[in-house]
CSV table of N, CA, C and O in Angstrom, one decimal:
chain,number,residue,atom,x,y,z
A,1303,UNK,N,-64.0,-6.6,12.3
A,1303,UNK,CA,-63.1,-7.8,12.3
A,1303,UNK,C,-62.0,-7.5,11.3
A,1303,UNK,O,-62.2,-7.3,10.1
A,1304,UNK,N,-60.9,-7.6,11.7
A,1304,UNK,CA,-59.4,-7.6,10.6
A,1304,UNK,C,-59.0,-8.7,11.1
A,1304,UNK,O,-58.9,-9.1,12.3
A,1305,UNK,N,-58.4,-9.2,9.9
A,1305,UNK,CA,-57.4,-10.7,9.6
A,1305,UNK,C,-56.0,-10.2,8.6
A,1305,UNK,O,-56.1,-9.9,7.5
A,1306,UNK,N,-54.8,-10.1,9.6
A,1306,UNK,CA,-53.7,-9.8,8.4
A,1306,UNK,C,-52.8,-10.7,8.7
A,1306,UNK,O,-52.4,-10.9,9.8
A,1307,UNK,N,-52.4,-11.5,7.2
A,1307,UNK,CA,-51.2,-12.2,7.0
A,1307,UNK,C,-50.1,-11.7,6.9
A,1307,UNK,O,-49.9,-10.6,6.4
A,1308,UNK,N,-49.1,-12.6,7.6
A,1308,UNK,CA,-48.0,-12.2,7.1
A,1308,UNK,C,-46.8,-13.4,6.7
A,1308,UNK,O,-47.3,-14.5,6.8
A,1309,UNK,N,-45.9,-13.3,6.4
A,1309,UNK,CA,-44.4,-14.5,6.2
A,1309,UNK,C,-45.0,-15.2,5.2
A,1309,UNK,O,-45.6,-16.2,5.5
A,1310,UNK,N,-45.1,-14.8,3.9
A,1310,UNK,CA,-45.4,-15.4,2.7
A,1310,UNK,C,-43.8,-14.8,2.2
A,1310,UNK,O,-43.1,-14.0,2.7
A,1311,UNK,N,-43.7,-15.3,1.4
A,1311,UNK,CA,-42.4,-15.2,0.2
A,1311,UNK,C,-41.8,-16.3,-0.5
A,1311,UNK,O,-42.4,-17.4,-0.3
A,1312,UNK,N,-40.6,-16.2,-1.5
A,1312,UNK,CA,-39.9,-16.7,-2.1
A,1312,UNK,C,-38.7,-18.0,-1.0
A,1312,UNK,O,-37.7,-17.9,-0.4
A,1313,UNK,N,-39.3,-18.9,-1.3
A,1313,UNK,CA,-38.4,-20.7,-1.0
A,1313,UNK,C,-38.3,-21.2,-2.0
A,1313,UNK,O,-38.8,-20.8,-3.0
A,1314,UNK,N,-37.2,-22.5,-1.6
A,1314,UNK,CA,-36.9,-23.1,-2.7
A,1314,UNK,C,-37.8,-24.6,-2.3
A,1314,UNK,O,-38.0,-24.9,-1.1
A,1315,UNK,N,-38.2,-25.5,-3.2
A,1315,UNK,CA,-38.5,-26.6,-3.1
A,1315,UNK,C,-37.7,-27.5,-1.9
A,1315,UNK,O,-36.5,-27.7,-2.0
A,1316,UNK,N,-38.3,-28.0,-0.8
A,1316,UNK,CA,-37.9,-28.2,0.5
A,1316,UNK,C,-37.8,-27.6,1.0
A,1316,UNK,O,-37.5,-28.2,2.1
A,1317,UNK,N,-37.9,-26.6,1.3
A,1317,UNK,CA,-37.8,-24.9,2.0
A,1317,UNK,C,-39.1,-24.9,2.9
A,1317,UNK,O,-40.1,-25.5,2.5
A,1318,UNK,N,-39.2,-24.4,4.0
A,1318,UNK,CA,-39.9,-23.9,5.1
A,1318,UNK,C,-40.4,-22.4,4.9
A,1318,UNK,O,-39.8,-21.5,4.3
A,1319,UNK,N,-42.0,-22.3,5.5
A,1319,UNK,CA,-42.4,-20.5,5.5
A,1319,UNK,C,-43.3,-20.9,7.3
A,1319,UNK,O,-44.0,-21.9,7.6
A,1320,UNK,N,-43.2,-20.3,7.6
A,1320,UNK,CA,-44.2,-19.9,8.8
A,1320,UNK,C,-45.3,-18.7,8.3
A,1320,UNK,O,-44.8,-17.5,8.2
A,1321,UNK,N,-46.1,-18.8,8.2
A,1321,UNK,CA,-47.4,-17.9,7.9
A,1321,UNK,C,-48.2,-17.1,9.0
A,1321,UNK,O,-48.8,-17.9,9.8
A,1322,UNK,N,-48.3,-16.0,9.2
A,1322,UNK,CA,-48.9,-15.6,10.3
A,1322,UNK,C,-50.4,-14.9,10.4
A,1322,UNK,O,-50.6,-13.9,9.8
A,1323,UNK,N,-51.3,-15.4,11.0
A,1323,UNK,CA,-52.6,-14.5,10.9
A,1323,UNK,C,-53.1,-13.9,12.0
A,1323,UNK,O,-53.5,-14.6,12.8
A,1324,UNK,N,-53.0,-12.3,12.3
A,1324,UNK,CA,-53.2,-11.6,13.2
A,1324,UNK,C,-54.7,-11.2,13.3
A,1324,UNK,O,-55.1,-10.3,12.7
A,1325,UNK,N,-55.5,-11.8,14.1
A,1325,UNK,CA,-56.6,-11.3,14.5
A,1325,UNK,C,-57.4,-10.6,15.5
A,1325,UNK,O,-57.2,-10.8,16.7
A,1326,UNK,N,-58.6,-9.6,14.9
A,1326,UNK,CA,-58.9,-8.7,15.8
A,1326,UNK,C,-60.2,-8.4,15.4
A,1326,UNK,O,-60.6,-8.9,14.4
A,1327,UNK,N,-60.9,-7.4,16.5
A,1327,UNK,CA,-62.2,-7.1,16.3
A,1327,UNK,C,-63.5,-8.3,16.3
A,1327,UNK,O,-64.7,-8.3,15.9
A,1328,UNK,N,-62.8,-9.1,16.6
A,1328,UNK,CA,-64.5,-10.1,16.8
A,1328,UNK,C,-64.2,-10.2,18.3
A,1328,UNK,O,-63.2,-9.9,19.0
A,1329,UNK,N,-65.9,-11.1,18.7
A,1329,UNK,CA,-65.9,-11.1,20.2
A,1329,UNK,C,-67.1,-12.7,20.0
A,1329,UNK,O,-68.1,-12.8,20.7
A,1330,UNK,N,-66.7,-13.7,19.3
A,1330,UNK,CA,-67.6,-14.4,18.7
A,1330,UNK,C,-67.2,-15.7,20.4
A,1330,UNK,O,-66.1,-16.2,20.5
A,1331,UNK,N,-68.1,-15.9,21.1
A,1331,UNK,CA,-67.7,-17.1,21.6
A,1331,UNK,C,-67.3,-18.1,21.4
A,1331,UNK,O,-66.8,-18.7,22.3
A,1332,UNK,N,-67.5,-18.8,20.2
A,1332,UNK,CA,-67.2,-19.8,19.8
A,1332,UNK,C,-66.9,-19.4,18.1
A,1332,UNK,O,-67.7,-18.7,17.5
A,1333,UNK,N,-65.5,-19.9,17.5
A,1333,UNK,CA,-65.3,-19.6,16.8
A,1333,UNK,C,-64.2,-20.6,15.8
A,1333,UNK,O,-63.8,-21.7,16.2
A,1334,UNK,N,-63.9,-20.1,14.4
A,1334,UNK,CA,-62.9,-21.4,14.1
A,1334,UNK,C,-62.2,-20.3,12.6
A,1334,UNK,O,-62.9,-19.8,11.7
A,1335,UNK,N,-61.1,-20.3,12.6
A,1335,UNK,CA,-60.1,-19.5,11.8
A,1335,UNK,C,-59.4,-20.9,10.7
A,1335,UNK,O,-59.0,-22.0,10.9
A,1336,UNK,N,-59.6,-20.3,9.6
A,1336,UNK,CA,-58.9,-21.2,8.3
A,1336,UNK,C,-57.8,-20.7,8.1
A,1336,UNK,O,-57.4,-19.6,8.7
A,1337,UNK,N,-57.1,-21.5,7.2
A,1337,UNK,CA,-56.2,-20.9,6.4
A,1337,UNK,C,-56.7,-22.1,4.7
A,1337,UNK,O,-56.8,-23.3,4.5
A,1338,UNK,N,-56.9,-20.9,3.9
A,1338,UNK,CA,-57.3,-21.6,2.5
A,1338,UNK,C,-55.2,-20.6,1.4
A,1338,UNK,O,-54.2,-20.0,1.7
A,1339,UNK,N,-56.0,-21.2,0.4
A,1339,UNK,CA,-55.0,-21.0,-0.5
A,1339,UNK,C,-55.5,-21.1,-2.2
A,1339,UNK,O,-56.2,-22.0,-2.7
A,1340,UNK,N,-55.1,-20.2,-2.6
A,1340,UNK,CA,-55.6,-19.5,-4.2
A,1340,UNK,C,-54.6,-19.6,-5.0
A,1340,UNK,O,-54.0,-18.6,-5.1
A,1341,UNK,N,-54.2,-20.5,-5.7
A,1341,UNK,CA,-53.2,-20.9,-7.0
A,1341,UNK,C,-53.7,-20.3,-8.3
A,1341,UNK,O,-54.9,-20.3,-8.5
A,1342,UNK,N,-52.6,-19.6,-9.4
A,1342,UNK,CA,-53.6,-19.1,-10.7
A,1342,UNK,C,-54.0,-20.2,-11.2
A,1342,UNK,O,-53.5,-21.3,-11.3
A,1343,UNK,N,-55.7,-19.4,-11.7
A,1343,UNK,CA,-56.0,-20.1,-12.3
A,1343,UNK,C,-57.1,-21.0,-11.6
A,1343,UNK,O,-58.1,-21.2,-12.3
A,1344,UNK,N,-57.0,-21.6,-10.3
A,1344,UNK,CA,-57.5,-22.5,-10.2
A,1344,UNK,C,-58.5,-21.8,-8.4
A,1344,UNK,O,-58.3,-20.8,-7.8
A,1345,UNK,N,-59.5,-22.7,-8.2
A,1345,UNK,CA,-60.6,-22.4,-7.0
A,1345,UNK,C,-59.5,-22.6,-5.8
A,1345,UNK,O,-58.6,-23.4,-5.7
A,1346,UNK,N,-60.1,-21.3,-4.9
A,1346,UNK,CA,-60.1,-21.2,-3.2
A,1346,UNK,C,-59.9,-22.5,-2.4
A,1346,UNK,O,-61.0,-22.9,-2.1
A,1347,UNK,N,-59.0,-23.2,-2.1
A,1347,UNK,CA,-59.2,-24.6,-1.2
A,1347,UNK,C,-58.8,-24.2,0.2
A,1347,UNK,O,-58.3,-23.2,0.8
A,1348,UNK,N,-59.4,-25.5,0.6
A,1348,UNK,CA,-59.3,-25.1,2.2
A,1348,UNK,C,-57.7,-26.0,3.1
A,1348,UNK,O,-57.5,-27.2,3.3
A,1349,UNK,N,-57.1,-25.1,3.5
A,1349,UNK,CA,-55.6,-25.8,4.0
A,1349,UNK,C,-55.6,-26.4,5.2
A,1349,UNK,O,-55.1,-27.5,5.3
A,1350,UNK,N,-56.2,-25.9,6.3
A,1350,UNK,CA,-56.4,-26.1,7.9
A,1350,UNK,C,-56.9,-25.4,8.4
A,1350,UNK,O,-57.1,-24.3,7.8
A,1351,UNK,N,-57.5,-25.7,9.9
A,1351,UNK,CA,-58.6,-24.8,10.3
A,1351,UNK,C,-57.9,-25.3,11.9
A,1351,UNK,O,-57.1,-26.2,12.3
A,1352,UNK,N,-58.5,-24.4,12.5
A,1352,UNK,CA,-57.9,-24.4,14.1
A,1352,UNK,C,-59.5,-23.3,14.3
A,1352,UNK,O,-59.8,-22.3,13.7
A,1353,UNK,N,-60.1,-24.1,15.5
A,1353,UNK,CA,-61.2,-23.7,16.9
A,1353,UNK,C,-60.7,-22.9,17.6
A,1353,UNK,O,-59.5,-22.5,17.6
A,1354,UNK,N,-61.7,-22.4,18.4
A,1354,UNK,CA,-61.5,-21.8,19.9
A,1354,UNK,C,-61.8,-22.9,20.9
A,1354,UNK,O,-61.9,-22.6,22.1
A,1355,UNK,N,-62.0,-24.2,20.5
A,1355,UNK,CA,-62.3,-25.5,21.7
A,1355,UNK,C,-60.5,-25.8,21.1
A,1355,UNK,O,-60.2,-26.9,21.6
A,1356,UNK,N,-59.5,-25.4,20.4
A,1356,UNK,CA,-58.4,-26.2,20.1
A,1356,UNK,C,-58.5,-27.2,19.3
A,1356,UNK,O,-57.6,-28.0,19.6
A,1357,UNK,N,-59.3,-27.8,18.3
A,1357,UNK,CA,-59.5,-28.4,17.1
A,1357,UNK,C,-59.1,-28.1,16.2
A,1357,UNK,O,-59.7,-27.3,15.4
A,1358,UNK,N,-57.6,-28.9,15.9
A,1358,UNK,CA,-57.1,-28.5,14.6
A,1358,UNK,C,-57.5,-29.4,12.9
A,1358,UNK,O,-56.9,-30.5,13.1
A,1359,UNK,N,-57.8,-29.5,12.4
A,1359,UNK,CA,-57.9,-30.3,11.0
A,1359,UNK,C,-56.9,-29.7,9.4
A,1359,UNK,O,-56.8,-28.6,9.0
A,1360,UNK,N,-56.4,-30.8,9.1
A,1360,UNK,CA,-55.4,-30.1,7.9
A,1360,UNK,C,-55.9,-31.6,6.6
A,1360,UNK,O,-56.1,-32.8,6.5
A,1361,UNK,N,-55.9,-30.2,5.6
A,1361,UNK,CA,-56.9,-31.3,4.2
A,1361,UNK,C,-55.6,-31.9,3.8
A,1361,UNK,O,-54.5,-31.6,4.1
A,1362,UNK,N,-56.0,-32.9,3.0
A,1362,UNK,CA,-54.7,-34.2,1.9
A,1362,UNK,C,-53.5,-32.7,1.8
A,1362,UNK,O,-52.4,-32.7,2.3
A,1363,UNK,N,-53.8,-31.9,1.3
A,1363,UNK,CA,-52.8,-31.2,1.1
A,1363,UNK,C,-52.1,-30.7,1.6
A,1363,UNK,O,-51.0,-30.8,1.1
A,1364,UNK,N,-52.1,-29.9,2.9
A,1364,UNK,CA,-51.2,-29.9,4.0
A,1364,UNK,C,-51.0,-31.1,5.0
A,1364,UNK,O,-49.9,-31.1,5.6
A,1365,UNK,N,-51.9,-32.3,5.5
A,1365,UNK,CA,-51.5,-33.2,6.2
A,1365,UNK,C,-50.2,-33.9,6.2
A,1365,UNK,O,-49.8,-34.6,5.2
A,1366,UNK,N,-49.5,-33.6,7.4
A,1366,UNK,CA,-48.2,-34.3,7.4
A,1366,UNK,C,-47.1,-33.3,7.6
A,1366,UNK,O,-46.2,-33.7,8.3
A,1367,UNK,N,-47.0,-32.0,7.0
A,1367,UNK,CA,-46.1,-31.2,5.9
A,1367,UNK,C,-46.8,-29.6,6.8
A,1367,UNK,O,-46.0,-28.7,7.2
A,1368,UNK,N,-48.3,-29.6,7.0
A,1368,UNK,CA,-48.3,-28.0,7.6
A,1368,UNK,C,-48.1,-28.5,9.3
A,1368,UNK,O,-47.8,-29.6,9.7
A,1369,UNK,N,-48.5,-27.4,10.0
A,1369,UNK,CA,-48.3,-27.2,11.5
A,1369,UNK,C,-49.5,-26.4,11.6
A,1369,UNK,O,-49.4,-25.8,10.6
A,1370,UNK,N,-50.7,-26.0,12.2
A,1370,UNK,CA,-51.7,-24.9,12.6
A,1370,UNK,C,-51.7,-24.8,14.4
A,1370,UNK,O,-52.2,-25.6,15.3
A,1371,UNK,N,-51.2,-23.5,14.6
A,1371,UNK,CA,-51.3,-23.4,15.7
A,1371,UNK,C,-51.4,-21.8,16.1
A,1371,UNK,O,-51.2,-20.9,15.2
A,1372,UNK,N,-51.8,-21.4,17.4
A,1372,UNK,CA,-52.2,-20.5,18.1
A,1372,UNK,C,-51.2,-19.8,19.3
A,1372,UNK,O,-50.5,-20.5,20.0
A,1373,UNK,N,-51.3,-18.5,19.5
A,1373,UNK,CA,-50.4,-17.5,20.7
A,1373,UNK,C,-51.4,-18.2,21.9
A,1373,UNK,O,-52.3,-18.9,21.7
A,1374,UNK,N,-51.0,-17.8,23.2
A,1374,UNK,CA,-51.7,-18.4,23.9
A,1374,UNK,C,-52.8,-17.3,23.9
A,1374,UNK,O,-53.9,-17.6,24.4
A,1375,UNK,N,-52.6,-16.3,23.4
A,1375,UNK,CA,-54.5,-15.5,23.9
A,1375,UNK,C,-55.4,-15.9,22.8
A,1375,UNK,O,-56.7,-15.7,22.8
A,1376,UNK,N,-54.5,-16.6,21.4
A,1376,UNK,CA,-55.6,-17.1,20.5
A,1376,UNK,C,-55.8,-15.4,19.7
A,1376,UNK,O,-56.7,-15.4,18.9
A,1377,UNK,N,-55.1,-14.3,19.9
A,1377,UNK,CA,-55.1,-13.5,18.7
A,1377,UNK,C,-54.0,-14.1,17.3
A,1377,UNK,O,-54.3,-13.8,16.2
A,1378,UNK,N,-53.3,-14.6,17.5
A,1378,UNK,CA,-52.3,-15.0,16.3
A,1378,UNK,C,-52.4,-15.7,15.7
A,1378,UNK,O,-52.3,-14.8,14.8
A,1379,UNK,N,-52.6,-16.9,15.0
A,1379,UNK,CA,-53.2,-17.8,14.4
A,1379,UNK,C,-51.5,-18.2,13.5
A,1379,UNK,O,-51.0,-17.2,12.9
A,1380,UNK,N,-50.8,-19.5,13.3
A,1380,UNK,CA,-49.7,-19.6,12.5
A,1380,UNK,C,-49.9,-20.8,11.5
A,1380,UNK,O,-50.4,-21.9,11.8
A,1381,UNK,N,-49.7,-20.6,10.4
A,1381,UNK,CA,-49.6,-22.3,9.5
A,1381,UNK,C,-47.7,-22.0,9.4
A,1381,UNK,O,-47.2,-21.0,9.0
A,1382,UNK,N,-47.0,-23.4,9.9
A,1382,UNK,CA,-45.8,-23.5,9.7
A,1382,UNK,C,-46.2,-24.9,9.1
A,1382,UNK,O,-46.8,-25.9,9.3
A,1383,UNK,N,-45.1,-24.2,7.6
A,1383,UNK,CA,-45.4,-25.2,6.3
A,1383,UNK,C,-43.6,-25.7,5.8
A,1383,UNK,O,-42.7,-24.9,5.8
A,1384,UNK,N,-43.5,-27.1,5.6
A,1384,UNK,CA,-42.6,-27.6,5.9
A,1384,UNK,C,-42.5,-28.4,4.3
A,1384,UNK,O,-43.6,-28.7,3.7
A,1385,UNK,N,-41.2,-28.8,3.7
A,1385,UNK,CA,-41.4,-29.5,2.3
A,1385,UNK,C,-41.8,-28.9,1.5
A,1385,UNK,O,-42.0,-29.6,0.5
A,1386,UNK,N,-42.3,-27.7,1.5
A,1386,UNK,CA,-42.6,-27.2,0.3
A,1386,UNK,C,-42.8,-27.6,-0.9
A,1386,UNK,O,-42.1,-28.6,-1.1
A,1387,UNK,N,-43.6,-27.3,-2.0
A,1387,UNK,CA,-43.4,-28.1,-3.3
A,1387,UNK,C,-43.8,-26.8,-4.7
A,1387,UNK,O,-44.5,-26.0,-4.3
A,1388,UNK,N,-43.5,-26.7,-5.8
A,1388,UNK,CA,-43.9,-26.0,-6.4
A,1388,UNK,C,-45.6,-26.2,-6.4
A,1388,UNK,O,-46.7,-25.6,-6.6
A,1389,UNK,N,-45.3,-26.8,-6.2
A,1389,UNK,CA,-47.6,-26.8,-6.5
A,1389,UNK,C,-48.2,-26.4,-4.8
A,1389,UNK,O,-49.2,-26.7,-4.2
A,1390,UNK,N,-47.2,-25.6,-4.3
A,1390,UNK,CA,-47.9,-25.3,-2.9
A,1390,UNK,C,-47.7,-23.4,-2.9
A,1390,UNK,O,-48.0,-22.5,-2.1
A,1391,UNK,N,-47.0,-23.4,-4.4
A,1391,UNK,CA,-47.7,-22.0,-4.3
A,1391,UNK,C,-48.7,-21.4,-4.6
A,1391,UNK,O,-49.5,-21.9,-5.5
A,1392,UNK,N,-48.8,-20.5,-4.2
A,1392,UNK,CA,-50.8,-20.2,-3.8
A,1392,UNK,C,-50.4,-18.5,-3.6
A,1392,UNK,O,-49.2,-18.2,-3.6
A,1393,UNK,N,-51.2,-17.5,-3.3
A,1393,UNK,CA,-52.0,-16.8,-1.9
A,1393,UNK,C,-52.4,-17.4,-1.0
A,1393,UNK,O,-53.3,-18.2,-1.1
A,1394,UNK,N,-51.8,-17.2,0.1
A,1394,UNK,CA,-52.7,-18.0,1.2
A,1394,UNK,C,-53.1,-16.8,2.6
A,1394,UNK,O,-52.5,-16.0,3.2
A,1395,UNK,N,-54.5,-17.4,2.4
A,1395,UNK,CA,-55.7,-16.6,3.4
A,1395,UNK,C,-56.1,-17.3,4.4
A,1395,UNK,O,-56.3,-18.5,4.5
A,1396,UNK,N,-56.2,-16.6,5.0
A,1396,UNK,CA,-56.9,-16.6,6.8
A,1396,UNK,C,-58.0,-16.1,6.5
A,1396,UNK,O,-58.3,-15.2,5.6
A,1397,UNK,N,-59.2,-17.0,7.4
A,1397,UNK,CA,-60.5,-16.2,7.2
A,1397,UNK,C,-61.3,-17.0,8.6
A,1397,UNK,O,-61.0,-18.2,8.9
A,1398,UNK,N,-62.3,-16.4,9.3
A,1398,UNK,CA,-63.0,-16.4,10.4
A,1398,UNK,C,-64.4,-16.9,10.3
A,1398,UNK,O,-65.0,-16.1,9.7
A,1399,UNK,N,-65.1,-17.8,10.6
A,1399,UNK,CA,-66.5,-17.8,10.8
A,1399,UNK,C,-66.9,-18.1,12.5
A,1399,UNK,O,-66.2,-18.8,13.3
A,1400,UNK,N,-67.9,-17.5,12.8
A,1400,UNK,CA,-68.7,-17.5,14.2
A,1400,UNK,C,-69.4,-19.3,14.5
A,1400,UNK,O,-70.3,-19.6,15.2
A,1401,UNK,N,-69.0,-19.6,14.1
A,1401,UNK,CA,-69.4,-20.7,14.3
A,1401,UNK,C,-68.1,-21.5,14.6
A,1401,UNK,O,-67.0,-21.3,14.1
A,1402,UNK,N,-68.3,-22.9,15.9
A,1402,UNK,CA,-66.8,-23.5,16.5
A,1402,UNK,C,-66.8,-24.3,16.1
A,1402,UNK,O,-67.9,-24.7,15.7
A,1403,UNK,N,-65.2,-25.4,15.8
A,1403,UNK,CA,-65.1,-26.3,15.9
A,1403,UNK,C,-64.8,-26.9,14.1
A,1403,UNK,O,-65.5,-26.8,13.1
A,1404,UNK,N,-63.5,-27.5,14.2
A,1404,UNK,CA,-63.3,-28.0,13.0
A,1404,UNK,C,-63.3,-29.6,12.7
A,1404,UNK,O,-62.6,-30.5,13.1
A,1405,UNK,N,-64.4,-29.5,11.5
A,1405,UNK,CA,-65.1,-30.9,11.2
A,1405,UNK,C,-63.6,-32.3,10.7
A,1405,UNK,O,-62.5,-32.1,10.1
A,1406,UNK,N,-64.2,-33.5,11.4
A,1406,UNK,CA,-63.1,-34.3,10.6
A,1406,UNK,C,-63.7,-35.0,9.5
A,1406,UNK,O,-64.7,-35.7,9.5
A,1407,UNK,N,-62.8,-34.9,8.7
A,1407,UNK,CA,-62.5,-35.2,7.0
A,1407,UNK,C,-63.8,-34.7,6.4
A,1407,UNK,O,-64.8,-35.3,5.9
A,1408,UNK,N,-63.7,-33.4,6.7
A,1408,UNK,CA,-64.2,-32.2,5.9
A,1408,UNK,C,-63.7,-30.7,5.9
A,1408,UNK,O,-63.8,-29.9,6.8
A,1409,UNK,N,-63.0,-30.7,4.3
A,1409,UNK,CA,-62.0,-29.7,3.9
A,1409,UNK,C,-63.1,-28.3,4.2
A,1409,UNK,O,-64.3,-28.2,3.8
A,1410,UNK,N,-62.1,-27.0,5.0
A,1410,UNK,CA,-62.8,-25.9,5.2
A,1410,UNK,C,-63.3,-25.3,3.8
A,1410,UNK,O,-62.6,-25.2,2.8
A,1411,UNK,N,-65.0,-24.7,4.0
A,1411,UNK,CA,-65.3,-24.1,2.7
A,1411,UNK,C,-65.5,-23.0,2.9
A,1411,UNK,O,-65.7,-22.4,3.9
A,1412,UNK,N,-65.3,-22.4,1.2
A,1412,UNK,CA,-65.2,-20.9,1.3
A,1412,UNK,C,-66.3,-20.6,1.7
A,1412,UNK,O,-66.1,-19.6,2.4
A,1413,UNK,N,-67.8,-20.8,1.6
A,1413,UNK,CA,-68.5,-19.6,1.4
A,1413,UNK,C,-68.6,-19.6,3.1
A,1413,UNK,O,-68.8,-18.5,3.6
A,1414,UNK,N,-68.6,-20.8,4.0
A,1414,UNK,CA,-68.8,-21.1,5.3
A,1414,UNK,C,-68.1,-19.7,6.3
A,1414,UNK,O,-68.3,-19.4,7.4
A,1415,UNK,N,-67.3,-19.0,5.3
A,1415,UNK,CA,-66.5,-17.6,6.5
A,1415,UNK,C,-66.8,-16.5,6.1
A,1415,UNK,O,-67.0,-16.0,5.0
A,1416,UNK,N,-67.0,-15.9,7.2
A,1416,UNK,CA,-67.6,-14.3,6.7
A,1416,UNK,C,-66.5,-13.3,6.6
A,1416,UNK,O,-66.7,-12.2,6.0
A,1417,UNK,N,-65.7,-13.5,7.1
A,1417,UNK,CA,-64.6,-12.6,7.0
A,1417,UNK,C,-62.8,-13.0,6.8
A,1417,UNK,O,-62.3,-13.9,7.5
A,1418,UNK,N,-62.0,-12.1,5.6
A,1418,UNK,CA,-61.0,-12.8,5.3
A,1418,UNK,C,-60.1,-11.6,5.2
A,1418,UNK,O,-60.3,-10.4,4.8
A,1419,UNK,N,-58.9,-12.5,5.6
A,1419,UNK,CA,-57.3,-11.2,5.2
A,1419,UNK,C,-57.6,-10.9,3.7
A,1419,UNK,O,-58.5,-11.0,3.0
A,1420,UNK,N,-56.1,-10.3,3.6
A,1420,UNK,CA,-55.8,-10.0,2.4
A,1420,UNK,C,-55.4,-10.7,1.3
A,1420,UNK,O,-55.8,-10.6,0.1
A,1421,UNK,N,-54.2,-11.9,2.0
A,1421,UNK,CA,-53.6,-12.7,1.7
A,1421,UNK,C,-52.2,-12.6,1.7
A,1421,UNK,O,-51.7,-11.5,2.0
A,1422,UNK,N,-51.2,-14.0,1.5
A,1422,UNK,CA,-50.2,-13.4,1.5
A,1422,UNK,C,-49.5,-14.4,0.3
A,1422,UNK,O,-50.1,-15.4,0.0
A,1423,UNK,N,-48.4,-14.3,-0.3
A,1423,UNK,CA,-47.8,-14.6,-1.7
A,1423,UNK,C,-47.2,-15.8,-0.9
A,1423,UNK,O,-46.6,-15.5,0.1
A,1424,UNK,N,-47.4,-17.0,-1.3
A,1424,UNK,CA,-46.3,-17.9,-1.2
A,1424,UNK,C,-45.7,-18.2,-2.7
A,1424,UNK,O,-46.4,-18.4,-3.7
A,1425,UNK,N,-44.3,-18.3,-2.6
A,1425,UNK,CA,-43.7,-18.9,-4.5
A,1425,UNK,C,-42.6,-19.6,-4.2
A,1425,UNK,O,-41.5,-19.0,-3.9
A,1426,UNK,N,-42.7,-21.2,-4.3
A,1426,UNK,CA,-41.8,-22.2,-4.1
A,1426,UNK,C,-41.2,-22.8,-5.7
A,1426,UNK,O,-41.7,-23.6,-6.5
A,1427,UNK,N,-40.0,-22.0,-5.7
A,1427,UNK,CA,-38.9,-22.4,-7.1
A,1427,UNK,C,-38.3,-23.7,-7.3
A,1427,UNK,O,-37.7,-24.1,-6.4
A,1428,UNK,N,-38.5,-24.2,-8.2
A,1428,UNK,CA,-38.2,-26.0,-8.4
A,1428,UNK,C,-36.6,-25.8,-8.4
A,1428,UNK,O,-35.9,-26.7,-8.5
């Protein structure tokens, strides 16, 4: 299984990033892809999650402001993040568990995925 991010970088406060997660090597019938985010200093949260039934969920923190969506074969995975804020920079990771379907008003948890990108830098300048 590989997960690689991409379109992290430098915005300014109100500024737009589209985030990309390329996946491959699984063959899980039923499955559900996160996107969490790692700020210094502080714990792994969970941002949105998107199924293989098309179930998207986005926690207090991106609701409103992110986008989670899918290529039509469902290898691509995108968070388009909108309003930016300095407290929205992070690492932000993509990560996979075999198990479908994303719960409502319950933020994705880390230990729940067995497999994760690398990450990618988001840094929003006040």
């Amino acid at each position: 299984v590989q997960l690689v991010e991409s379109g992290g970088g430098l915005v300014q406060t109100g500024g737009s990033l589209r985030l990309s997660c390329a996946a491959s090597g699984f063959t899980f019938a039923e499955w559900a892809i996160s996107w969490f985010r790692q700020a210094p200093g502080k714990e792994r949260e969970g941002v949105s999650c998107f199924s293989s039934s098309g179930t998207t969920y986005y926690s207090d923190s991106g609701k409103g402001r992110f986008t989670i969506s899918s290529d039509n074969a469902k290898t691509t995975l995108y968070l388009e993040m909108n309003s930016l804020q300095p407290e929205d920079t992070a690492v932000y990771y993509c990560a996979v568990r075999s198990w479908f379907d994303c719960l409502p008003n319950y933020d994705p948890q880390v230990d729940e995925y067995d497999y994760w990108g690398q990450g990618t830098q988001v840094t929003v300048s006040s």
